[in-house]
Coordinates of C-alpha atoms in Angstrom, one line a residue:
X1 CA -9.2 -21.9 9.4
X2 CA -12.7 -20.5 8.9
X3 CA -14.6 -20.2 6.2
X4 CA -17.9 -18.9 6.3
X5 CA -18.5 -20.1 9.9
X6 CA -17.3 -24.0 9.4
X7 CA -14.0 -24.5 11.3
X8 CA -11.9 -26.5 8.6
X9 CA -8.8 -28.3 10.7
X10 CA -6.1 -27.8 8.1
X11 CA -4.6 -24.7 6.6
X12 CA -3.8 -26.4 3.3
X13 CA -6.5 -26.5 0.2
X14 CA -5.3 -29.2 -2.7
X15 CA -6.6 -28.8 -6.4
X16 CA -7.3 -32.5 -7.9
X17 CA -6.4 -32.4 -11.8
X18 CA -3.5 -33.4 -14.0
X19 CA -2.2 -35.7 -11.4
X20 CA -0.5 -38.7 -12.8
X21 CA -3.0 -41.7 -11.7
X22 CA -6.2 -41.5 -9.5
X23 CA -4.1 -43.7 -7.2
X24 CA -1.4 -41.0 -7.0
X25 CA -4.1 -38.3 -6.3
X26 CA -5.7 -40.4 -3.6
X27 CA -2.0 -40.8 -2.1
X28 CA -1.5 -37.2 -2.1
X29 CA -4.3 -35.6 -1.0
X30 CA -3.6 -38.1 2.4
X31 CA 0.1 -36.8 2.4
X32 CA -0.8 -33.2 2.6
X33 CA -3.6 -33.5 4.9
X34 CA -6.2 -30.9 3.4
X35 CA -9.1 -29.9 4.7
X36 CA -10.5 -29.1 1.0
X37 CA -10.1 -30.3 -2.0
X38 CA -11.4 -28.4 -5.3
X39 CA -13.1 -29.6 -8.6
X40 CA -14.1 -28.0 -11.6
X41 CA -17.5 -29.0 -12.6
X42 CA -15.9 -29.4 -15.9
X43 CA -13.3 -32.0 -15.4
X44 CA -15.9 -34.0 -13.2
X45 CA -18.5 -33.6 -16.3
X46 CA -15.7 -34.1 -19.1
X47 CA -17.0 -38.2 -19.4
X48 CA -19.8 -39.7 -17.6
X49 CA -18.0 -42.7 -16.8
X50 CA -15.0 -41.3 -16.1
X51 CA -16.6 -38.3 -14.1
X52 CA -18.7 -40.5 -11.9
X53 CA -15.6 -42.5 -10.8
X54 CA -13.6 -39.5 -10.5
X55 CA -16.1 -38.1 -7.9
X56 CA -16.2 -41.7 -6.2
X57 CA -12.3 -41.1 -5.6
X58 CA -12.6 -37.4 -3.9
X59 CA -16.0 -38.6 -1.9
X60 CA -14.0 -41.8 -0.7
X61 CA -10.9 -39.6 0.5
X62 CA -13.6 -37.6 3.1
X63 CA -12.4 -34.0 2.7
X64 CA -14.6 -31.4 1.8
X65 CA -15.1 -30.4 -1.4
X66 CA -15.3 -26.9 -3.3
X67 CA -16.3 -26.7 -6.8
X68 CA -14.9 -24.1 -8.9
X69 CA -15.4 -22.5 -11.8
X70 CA -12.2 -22.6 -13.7
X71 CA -11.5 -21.7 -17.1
X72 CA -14.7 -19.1 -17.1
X73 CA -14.1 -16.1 -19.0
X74 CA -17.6 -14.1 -18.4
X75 CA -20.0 -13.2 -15.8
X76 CA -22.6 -15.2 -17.4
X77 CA -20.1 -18.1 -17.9
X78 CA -19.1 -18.3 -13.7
X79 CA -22.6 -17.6 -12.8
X80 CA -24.2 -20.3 -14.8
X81 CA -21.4 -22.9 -14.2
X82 CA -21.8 -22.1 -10.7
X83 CA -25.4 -23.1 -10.4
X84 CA -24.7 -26.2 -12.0
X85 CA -22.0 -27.3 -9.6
X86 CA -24.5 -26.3 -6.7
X87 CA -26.5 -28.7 -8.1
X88 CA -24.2 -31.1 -9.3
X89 CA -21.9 -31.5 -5.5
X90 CA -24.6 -30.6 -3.3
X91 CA -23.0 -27.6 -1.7
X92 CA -23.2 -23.8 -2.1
X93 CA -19.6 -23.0 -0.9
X94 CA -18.4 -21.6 -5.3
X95 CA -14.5 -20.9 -5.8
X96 CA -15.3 -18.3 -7.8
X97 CA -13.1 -17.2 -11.1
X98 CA -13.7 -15.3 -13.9
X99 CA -10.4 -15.1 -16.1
X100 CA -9.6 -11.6 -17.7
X101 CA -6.5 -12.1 -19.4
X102 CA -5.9 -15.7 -21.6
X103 CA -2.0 -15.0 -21.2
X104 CA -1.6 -14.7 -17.5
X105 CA -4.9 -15.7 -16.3
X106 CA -5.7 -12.8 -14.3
X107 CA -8.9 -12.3 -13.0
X108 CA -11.7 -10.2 -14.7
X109 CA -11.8 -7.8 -11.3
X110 CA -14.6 -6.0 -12.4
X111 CA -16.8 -9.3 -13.8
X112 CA -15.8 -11.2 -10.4
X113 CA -17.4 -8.3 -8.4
X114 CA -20.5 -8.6 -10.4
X115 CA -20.9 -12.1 -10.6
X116 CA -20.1 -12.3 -6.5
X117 CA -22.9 -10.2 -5.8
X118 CA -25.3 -12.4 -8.5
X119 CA -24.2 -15.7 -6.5
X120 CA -24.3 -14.2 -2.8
X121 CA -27.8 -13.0 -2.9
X122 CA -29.0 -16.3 -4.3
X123 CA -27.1 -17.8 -1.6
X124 CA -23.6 -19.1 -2.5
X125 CA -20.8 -19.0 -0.1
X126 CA -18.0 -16.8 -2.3
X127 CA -14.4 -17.6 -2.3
X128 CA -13.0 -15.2 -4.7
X129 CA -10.2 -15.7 -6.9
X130 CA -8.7 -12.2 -7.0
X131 CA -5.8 -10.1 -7.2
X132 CA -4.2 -8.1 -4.4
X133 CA -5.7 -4.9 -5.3
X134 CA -7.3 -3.4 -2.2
X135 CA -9.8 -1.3 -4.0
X136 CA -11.5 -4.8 -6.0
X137 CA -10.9 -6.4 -2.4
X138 CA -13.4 -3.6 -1.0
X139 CA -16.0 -4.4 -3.7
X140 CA -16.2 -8.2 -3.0
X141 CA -16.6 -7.7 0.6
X142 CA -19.1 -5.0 0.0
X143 CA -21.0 -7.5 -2.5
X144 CA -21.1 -10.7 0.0
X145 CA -17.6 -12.6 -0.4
X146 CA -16.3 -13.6 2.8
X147 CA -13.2 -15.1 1.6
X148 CA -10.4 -13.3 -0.5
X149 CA -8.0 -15.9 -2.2
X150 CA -5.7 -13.4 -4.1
X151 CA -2.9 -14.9 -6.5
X152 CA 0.7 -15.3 -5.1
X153 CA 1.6 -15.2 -9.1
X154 CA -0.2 -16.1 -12.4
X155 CA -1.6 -19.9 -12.4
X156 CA 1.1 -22.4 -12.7
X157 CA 3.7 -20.0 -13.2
X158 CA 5.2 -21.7 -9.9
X159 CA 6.9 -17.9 -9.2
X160 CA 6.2 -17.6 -5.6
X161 CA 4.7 -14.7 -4.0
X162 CA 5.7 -11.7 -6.6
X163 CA 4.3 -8.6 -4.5
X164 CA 4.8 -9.4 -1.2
X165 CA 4.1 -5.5 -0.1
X166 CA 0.1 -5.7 -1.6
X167 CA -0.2 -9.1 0.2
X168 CA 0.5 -7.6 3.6
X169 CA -1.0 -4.6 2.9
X170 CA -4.6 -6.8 2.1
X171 CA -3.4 -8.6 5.1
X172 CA -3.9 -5.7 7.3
X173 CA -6.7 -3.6 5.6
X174 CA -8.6 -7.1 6.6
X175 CA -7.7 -8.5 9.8
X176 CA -10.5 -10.7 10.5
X177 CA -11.4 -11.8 6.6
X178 CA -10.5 -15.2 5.6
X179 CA -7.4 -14.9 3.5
X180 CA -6.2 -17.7 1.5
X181 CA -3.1 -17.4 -1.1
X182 CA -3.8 -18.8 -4.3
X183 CA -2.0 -19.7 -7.5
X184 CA 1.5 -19.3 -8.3
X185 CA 3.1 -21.4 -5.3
X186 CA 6.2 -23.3 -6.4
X187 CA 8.0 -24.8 -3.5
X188 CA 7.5 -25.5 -0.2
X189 CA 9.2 -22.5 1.1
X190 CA 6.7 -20.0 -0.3
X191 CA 3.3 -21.6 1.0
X192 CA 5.5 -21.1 4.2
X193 CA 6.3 -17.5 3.5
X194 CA 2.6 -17.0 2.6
X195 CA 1.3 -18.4 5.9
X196 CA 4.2 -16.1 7.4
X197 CA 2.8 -12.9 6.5
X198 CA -0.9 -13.9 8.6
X199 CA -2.8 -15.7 5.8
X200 CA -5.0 -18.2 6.5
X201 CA -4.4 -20.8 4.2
X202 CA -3.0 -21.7 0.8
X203 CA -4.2 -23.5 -2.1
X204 CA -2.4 -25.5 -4.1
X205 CA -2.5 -27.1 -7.4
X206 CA 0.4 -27.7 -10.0
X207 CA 2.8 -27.5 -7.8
X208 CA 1.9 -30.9 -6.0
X209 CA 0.0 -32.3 -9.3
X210 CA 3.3 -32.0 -11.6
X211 CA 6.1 -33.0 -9.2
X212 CA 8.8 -35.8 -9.7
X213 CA 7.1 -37.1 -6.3
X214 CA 3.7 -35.7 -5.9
X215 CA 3.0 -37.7 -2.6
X216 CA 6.3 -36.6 -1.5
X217 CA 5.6 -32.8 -2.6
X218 CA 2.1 -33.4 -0.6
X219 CA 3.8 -34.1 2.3
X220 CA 6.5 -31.1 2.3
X221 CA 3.7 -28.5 1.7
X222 CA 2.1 -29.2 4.9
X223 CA 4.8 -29.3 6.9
X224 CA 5.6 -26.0 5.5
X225 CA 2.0 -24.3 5.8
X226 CA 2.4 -25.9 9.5
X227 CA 5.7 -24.3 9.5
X228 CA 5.0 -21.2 8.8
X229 CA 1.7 -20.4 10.6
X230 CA 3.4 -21.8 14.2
X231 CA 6.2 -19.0 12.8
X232 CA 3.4 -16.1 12.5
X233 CA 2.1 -16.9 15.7
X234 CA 5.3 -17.2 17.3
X235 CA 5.5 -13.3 16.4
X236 CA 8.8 -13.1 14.5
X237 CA 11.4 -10.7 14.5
X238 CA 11.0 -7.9 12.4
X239 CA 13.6 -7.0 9.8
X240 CA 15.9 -3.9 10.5
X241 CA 18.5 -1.6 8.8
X242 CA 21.7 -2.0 11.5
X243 CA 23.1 -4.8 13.2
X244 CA 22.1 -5.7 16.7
X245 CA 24.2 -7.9 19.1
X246 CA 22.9 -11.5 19.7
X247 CA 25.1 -12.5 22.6
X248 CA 24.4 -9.3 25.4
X249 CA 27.2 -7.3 26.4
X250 CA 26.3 -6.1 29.9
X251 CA 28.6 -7.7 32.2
X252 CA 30.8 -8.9 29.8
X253 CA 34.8 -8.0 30.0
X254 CA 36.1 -5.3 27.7
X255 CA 39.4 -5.4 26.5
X256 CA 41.3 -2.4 25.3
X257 CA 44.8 -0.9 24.8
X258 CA 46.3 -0.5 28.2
X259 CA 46.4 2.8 29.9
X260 CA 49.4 4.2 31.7
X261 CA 49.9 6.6 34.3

């Protein structure tokens, strides 16, 4: 997977809160075998004791990091919080969210275009938390964000991919953007679906975080993600309205009422 020119070996991001222990965190994040890791400046800030060994934990596990700016509900809000986690992680690579709507958590579509240009001309690296909408996709890309990472489904809501039509549709309006689903997975079976449809990655949070077994959980998303990208490349067959034979008839006996002379 690329993102913004750094090759990243996995397919699979992993958020890193409300996970039962740090031990079981460390655990997972080995079981899923990401290639990034996110953390909001705020839960890393939330006690200095507690922050500093926090961050210990994700440096000590070696994936990358991106900071985020969760739970930002204005331009202002992402923008600043985003300059503090450049400072704070030592990276300009910003998940970027501002939140519209306090019910379902949608994005602010017309804030996240504004703040996106703010942050790429002082340099940040954008990953976008959007929507599918096409027309707020063209504003990103027009204002410097290289990576979309629309919603499968509201945050947490663990509903899988609800409008599978605007995800392919985003999917081909940008073939060589770096797509990434985000939000909303459940279950295994629809990071798989996500990475069936020609996404390049998926991130993942409550699902794995909140799990009977989140080592366990860790473990089944990647072999899904691996699943279904080796299923994408593998160029699938394409659903259709009538049945058509598996087993070829050419050459193959026919049998029929008799005919008499």
């Amino acid at each position: 997977m690329d993102i913004y020119g750094e090759t990243i070996a996995s397919r699979l991001m992993l958020g890193t809160a409300r996970y039962p222990s740090p031990e079981i965190l460390e655990r997972a994040i080995a079981a899923s075998g990401a290639g990034i890791v996110t953390v909001s400046l705020r839960r890393e800030a939330a006690g200095e004791r507690a922050g500093r060994k926090f961050w210990d934990l994700v440096r000590e596990t070696g994936v990358r990091v991106l900071p985020n700016t969760a739970g930002c509900h204005s331009v202002r809000e992402a923008v600043t919080t985003a300059r503090m986690a450049r400072e704070v992680f030592g990276t300009d690579w910003i998940k970027l969210e501002v939140i519209g709507d306090a019910d379902t958590l949608q994005p602010d579509l017309f804030g996240l275009v504004e703040a996106t240009r703010i942050l790429s001309d002082e340099g940040f690296k954008v990953l976008a938390y959007t929507t599918e909408d096409l027309v707020a996709a063209d504003r990103l890309v027009a204002a410097g964000c290289r990576v979309l990472m629309p919603w499968g489904s509201p945050i947490g809501s663990a509903r899988g991919l609800n409008n599978v039509y605007g995800l392919r549709a985003l999917r081909a309006r940008f073939p060589d953007l770096t797509l990434v689903v985000d939000a909303g997975i459940g279950v295994p079976s629809h990071a798989a679906q996500a990475m069936e449809l020609g996404y390049d990655g998926v991130l993942l949070s409550s699902a794995v975080a909140l799990a009977g077994d989140p080592v366990k959980m860790a473990e089944a998303f990647r072999l899904a993600v691996s699943a279904g990208r080796l299923g994408f490349e593998a160029d699938p067959l394409h659903p259709r309205d009538m049945a058509e034979p598996s087993t070829p008839v050419l050459g193959q006996p026919l049998l029929g009422q008799a005919v008499f002379a």
